[in-house]
PDB file of C-alpha atoms in Angstrom:
ATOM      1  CA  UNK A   1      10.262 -17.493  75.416  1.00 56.00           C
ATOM      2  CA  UNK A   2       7.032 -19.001  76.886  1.00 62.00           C
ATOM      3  CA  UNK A   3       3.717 -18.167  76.008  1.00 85.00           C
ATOM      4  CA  UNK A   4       0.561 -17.753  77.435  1.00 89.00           C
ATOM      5  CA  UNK A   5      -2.644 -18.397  75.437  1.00 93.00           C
ATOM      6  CA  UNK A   6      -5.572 -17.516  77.504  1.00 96.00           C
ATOM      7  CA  UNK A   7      -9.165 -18.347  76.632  1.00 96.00           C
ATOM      8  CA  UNK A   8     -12.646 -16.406  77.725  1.00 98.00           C
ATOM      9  CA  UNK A   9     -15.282 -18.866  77.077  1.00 97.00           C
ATOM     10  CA  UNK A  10     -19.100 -19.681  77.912  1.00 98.00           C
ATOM     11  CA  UNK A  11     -19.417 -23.429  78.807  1.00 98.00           C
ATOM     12  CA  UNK A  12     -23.290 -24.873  78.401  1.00 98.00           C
ATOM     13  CA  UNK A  13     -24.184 -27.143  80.574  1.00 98.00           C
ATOM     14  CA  UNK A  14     -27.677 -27.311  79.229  1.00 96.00           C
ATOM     15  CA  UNK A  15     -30.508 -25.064  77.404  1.00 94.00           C
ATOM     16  CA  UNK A  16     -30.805 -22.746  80.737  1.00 96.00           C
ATOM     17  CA  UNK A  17     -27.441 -23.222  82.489  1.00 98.00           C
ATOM     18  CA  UNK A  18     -23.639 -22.107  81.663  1.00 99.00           C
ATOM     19  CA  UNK A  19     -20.436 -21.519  83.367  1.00 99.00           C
ATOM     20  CA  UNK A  20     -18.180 -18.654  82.546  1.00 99.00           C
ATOM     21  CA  UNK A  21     -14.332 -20.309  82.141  1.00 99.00           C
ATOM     22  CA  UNK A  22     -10.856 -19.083  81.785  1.00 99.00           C
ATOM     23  CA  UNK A  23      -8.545 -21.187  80.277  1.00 97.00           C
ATOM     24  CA  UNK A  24      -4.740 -20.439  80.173  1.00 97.00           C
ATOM     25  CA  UNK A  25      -1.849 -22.508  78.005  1.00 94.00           C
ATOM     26  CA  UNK A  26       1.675 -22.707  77.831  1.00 90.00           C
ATOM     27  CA  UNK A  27       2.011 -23.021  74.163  1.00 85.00           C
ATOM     28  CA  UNK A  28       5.688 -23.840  74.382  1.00 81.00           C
ATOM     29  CA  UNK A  29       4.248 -27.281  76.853  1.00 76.00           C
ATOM     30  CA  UNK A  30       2.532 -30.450  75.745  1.00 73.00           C
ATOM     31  CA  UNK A  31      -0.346 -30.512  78.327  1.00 77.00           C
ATOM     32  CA  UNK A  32       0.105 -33.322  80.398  1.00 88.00           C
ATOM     33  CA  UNK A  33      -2.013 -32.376  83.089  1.00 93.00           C
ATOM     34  CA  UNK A  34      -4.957 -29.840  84.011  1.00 97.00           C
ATOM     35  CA  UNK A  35      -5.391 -27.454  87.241  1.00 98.00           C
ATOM     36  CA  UNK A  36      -8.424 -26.727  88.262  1.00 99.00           C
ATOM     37  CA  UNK A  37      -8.820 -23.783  90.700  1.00 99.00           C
ATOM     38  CA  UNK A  38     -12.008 -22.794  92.507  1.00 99.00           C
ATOM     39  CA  UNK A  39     -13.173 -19.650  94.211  1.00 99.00           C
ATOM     40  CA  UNK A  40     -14.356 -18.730  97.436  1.00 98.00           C
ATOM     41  CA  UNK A  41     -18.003 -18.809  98.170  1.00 98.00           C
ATOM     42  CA  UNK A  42     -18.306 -14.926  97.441  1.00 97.00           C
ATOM     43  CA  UNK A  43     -16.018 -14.224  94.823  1.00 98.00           C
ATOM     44  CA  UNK A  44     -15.095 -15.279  91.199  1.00 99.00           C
ATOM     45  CA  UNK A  45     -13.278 -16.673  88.954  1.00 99.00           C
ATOM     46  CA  UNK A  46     -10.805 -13.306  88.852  1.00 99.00           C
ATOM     47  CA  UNK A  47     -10.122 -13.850  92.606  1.00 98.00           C
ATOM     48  CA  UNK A  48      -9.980 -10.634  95.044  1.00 96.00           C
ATOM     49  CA  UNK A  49      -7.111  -8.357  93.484  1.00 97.00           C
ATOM     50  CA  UNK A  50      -7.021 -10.672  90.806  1.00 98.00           C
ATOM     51  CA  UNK A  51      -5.537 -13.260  92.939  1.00 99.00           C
ATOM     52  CA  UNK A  52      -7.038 -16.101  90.904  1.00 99.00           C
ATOM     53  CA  UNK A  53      -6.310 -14.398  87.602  1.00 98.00           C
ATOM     54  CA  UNK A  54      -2.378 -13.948  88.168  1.00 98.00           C
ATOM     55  CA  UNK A  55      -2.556 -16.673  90.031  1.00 98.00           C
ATOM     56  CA  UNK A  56      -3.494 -18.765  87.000  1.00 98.00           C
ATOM     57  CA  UNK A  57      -1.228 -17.339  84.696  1.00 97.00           C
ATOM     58  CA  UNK A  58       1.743 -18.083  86.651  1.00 97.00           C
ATOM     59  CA  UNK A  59       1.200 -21.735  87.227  1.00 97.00           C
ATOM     60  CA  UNK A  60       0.796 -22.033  83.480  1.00 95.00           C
ATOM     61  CA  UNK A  61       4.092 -20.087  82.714  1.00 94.00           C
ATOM     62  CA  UNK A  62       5.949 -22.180  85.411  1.00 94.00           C
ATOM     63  CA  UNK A  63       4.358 -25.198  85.949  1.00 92.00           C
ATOM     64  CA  UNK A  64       5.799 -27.351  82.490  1.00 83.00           C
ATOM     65  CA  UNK A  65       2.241 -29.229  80.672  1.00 84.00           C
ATOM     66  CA  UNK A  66      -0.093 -27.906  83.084  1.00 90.00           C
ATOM     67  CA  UNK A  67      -3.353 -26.809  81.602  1.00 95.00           C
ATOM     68  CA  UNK A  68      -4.980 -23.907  83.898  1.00 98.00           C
ATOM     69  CA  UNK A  69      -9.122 -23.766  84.249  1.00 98.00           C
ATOM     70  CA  UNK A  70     -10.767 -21.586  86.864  1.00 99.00           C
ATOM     71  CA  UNK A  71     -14.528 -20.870  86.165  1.00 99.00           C
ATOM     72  CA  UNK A  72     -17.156 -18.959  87.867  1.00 99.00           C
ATOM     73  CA  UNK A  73     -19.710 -21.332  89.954  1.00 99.00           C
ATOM     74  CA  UNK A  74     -23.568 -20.982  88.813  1.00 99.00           C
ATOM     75  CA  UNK A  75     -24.695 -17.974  90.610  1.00 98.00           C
ATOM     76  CA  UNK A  76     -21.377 -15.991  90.704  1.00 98.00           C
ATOM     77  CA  UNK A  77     -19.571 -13.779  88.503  1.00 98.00           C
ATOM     78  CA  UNK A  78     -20.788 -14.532  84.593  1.00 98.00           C
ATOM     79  CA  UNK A  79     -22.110 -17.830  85.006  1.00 99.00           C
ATOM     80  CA  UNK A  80     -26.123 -18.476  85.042  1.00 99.00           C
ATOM     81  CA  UNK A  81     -27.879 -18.692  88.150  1.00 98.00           C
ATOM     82  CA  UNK A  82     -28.144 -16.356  91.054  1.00 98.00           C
ATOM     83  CA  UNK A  83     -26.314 -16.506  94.388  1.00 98.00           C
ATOM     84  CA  UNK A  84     -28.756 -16.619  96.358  1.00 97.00           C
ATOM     85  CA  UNK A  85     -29.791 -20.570  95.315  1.00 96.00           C
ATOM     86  CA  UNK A  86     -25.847 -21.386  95.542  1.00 98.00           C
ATOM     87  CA  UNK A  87     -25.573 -24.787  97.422  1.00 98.00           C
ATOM     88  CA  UNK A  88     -22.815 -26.659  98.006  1.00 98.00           C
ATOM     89  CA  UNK A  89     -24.144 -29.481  96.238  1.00 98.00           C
ATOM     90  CA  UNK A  90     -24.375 -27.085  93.090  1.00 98.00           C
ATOM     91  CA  UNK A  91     -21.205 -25.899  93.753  1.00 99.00           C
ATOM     92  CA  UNK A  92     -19.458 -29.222  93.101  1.00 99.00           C
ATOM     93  CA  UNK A  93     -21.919 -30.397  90.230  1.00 99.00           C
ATOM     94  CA  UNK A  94     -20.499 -27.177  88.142  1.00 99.00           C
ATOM     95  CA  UNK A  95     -16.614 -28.636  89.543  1.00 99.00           C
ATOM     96  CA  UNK A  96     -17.753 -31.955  88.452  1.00 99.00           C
ATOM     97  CA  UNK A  97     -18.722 -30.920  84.917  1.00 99.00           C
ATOM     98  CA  UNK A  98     -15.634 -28.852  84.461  1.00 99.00           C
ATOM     99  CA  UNK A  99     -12.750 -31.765  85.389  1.00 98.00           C
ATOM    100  CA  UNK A 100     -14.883 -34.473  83.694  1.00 97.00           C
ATOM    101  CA  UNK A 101     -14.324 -32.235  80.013  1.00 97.00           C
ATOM    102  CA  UNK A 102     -10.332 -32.843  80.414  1.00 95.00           C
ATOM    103  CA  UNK A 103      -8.654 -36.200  80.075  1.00 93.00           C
ATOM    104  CA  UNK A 104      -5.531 -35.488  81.124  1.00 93.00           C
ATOM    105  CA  UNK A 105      -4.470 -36.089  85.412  1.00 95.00           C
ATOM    106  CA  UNK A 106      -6.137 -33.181  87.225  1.00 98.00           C
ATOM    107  CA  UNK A 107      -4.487 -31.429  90.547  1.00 98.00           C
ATOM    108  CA  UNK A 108      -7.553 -29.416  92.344  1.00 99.00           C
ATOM    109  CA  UNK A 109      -6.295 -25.936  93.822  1.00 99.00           C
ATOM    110  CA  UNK A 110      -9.238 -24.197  95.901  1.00 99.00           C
ATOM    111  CA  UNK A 111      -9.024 -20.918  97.617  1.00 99.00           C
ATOM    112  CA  UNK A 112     -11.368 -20.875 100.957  1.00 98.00           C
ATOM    113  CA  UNK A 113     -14.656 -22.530 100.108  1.00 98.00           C
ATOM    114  CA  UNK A 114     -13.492 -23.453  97.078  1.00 99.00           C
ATOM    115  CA  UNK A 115     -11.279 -25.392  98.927  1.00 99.00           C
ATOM    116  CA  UNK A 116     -13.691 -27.609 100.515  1.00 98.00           C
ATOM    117  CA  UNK A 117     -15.269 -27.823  96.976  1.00 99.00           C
ATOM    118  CA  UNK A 118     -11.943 -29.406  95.468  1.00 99.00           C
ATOM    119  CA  UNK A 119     -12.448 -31.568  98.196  1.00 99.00           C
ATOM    120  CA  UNK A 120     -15.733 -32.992  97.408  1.00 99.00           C
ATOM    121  CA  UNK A 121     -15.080 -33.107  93.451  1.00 99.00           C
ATOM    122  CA  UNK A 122     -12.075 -34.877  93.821  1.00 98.00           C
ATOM    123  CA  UNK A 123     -13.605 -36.981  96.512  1.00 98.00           C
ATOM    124  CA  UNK A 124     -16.280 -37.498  94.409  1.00 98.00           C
ATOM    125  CA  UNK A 125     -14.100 -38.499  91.161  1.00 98.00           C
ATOM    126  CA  UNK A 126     -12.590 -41.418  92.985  1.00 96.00           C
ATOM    127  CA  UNK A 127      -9.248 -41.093  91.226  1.00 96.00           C
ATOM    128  CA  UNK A 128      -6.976 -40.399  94.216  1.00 97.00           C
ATOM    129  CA  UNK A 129      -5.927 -36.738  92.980  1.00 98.00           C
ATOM    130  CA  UNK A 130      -3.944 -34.010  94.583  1.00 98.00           C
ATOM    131  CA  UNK A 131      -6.271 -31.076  95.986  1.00 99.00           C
ATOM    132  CA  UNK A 132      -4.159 -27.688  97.140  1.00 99.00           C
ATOM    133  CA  UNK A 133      -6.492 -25.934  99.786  1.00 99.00           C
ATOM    134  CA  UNK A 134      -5.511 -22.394 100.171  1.00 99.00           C
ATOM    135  CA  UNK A 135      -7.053 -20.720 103.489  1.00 98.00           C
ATOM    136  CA  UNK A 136      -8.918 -23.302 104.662  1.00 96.00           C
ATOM    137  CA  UNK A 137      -8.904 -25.690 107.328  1.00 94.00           C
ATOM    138  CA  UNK A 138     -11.706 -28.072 106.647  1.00 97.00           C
ATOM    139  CA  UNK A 139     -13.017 -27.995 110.148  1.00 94.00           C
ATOM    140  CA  UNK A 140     -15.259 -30.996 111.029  1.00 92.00           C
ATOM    141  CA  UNK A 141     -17.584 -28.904 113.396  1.00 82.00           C
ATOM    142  CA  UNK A 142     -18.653 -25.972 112.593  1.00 86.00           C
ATOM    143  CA  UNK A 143     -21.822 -24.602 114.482  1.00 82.00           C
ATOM    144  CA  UNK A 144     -24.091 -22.410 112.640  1.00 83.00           C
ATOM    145  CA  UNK A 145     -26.998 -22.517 115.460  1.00 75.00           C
ATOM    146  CA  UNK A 146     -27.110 -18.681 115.780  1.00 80.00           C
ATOM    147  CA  UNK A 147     -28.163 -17.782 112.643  1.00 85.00           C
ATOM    148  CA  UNK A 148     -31.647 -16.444 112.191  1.00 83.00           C
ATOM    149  CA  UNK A 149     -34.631 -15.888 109.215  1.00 86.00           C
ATOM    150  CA  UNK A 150     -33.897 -18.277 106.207  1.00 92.00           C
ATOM    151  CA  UNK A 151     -31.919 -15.903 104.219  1.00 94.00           C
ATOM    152  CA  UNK A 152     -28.282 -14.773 105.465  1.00 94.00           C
ATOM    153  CA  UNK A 153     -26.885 -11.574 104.722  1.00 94.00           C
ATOM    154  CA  UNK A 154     -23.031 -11.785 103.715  1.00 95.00           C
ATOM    155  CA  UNK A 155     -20.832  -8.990 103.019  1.00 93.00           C
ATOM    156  CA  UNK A 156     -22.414  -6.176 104.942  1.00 92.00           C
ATOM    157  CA  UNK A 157     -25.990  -7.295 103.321  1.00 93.00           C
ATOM    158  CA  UNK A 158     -24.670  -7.039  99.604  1.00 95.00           C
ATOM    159  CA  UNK A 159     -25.178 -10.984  99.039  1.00 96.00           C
ATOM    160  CA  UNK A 160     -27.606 -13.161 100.674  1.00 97.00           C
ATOM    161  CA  UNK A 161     -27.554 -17.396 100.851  1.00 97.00           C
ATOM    162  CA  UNK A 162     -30.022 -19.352 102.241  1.00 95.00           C
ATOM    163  CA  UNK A 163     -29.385 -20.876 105.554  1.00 94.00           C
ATOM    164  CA  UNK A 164     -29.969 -24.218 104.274  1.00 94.00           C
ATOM    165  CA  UNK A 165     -26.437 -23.777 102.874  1.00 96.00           C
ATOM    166  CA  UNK A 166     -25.097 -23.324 106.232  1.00 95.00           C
ATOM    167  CA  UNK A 167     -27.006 -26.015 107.933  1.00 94.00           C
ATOM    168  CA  UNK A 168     -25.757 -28.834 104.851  1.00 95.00           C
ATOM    169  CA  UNK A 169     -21.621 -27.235 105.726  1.00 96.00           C
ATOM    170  CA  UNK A 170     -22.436 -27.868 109.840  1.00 93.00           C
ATOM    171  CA  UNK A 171     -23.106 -31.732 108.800  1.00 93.00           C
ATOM    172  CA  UNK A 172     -20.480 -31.918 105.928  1.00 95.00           C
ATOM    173  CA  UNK A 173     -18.106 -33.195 107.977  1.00 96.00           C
ATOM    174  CA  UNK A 174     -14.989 -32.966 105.516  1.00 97.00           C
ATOM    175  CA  UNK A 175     -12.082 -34.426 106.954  1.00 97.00           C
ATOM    176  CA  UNK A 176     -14.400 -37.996 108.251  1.00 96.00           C
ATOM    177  CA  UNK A 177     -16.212 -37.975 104.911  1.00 96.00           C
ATOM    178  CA  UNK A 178     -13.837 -37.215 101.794  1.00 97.00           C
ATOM    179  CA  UNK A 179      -9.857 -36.957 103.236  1.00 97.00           C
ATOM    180  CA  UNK A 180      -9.836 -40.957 102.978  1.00 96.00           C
ATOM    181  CA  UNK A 181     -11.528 -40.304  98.981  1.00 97.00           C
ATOM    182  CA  UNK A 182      -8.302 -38.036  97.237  1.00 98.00           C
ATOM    183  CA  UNK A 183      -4.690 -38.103  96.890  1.00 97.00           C
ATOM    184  CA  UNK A 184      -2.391 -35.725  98.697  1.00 97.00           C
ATOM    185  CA  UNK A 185      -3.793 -33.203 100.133  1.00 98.00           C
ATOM    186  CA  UNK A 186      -2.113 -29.907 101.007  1.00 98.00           C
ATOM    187  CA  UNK A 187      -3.503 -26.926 103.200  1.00 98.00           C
ATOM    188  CA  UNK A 188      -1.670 -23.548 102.706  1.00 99.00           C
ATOM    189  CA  UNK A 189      -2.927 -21.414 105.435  1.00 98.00           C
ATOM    190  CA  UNK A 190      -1.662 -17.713 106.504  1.00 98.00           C
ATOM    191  CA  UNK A 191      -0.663 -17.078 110.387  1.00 98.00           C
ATOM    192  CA  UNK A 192      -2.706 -14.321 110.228  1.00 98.00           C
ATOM    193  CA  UNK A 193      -5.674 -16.275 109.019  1.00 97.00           C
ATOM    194  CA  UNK A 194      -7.301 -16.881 112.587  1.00 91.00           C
ATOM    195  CA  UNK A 195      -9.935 -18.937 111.598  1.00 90.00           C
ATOM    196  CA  UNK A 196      -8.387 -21.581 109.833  1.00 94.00           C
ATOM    197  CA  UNK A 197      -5.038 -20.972 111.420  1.00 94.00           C
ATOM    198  CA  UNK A 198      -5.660 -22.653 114.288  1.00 93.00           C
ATOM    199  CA  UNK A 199      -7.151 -26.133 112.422  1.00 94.00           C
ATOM    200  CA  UNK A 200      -3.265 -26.130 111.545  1.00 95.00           C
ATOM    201  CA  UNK A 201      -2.291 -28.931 113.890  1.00 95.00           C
ATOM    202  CA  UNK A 202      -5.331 -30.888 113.752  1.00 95.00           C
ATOM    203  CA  UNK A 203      -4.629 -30.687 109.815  1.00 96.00           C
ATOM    204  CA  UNK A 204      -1.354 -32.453 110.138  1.00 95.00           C
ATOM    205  CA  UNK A 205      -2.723 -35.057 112.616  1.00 95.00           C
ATOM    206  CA  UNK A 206      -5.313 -35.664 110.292  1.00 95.00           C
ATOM    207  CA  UNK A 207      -2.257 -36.510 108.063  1.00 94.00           C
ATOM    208  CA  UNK A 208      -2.694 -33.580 105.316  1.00 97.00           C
ATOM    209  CA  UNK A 209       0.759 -32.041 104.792  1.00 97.00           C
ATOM    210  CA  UNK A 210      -0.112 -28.173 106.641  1.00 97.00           C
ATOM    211  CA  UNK A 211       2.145 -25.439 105.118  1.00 98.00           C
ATOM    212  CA  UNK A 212       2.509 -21.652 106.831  1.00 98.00           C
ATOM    213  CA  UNK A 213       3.248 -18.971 105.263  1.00 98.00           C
ATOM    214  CA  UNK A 214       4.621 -16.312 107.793  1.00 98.00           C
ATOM    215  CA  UNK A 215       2.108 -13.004 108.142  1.00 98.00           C
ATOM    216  CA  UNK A 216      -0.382 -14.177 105.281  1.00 98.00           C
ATOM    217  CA  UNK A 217      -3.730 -13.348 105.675  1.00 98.00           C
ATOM    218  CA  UNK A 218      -6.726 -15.444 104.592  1.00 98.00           C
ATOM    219  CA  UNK A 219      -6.888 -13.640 100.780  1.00 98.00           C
ATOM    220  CA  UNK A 220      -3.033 -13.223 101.048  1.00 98.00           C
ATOM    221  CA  UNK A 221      -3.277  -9.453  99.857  1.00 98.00           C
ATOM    222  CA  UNK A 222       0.244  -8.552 100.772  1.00 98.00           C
ATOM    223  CA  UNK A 223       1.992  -8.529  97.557  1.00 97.00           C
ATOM    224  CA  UNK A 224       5.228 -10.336  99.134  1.00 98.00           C
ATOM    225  CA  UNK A 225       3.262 -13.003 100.603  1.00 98.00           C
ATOM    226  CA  UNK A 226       0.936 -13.713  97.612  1.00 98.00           C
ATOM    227  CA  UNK A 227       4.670 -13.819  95.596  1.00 98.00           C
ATOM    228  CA  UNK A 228       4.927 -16.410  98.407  1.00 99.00           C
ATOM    229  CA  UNK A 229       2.332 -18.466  97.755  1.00 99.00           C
ATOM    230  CA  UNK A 230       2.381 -18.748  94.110  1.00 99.00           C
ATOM    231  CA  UNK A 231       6.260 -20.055  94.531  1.00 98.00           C
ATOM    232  CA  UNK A 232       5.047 -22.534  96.757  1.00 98.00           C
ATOM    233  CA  UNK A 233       2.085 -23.451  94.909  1.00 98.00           C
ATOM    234  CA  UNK A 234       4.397 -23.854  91.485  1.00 97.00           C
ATOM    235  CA  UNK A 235       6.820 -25.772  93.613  1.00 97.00           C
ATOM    236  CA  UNK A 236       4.345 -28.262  94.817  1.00 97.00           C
ATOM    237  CA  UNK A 237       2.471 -28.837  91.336  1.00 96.00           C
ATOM    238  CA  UNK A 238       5.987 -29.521  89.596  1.00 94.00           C
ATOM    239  CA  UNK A 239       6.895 -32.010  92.067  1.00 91.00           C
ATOM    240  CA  UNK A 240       3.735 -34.179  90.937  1.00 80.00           C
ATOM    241  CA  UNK A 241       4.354 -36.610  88.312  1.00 60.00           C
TER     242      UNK A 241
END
């Protein structure tokens, strides 16, 4: 019978700075390789309905030697910092740190902006590795133009990020700037994920394998379709050697 061990730990990155981490382990499997899943821009490392905390769990059951690390960014959850300084530059120094503690291959798996993250980590790495993007499309051009004051409110005024986090995303330019820097890369995206639902042709022009899952929404909260996605998600990490 498998066995998960999981592991709660705080992660200093200096004196003044730390990251909150989950580890889980098969401790039936030799760990051959490490996932590395990030959160959206608002959330944590638990994932809305614990999506990122099952979500971890299963890939360690099922996927054989895979390592599972999901942290909370510097300003989120229990990490240091406070949201309101979150950048995205910050955002991938903390994903940065985390993969360059493991030795071992490392497969990226973002959900929404922690998707694009993944992106720039692994771009950033220069080893060619697999990044999963789950609801999120990496759109080139995004205009943020109507946005006003230097501080923008986010869910209903609970949460507020500078602007100059917007303004660095309008010029990121993803696909031109970091899809030539990984390995595979595979978007997951929900039909009933507007937003990022419609980059799915562009996606697969852009030559990223595009996947749909039928009636998904962008945090996948149906319980059938988040069964969905974790089977394809387990299906896709085992087929990497």
């Amino acid at each position: 019978m498998a066995l998960i061990q999981r592991f709660e730990e705080i992660w200093r990155m200096s004196e003044n700075s730390w990251l909150s981490t989950t580890v889980d382990r098969n401790i039936n499997n030799y760990r051959n390789k490490t996932l590395i899943i990030c959160h959206g821009l608002t959330g944590d490392k638990i994932g809305p309905q614990k999506l990122l905390s099952d979500l971890s769990g299963y890939l360690a059951l099922s996927c054989g030697g895979a390592e599972v690390v999901r942290f909370d960014f510097r300003g989120s959850g229990l990490s240091s910092g406070t949201f309101v300084d979150t950048s995205l530059d910050s955002m991938c120094e903390d994903a940065l740190w985390i993969a360059n503690r493991f030795s071992s291959p490392v497969i990226w798996v973002g959900l929404s902006t922690g998707a694009l993250i993944a992106l720039m980590a692994a771009g950033k790495r220069g080893k060619k590795e697999q990044v999963i993007a789950v609801s999120n499309g990496f759109a080139d051009q995004i205009d943020f133009n109507n946005l006003e004051g230097n501080l923008v409110p986010l869910r209903g005024g609970q949460l507020f990020l500078s602007k100059d986090y917007f303004v660095t995303r309008s010029r990121l330019c993803p696909r031109a700037n970091y899809f030539h820097k990984t390995g595979a890369i595979t978007s997951i995206l929900g039909s009933n994920d507007e937003k990022h639902f419609r980059e799915y042709h562009s996606l697969q022009d852009a030559g990223v394998k595009a996947h749909i899952i039928d009636g998904g929404d962008h945090l996948f909260t149906d319980l059938g379709k988040r069964k969905e996605l974790f089977s394809y998600l387990k299906d896709l990490i085992n087929e990497t050697v």
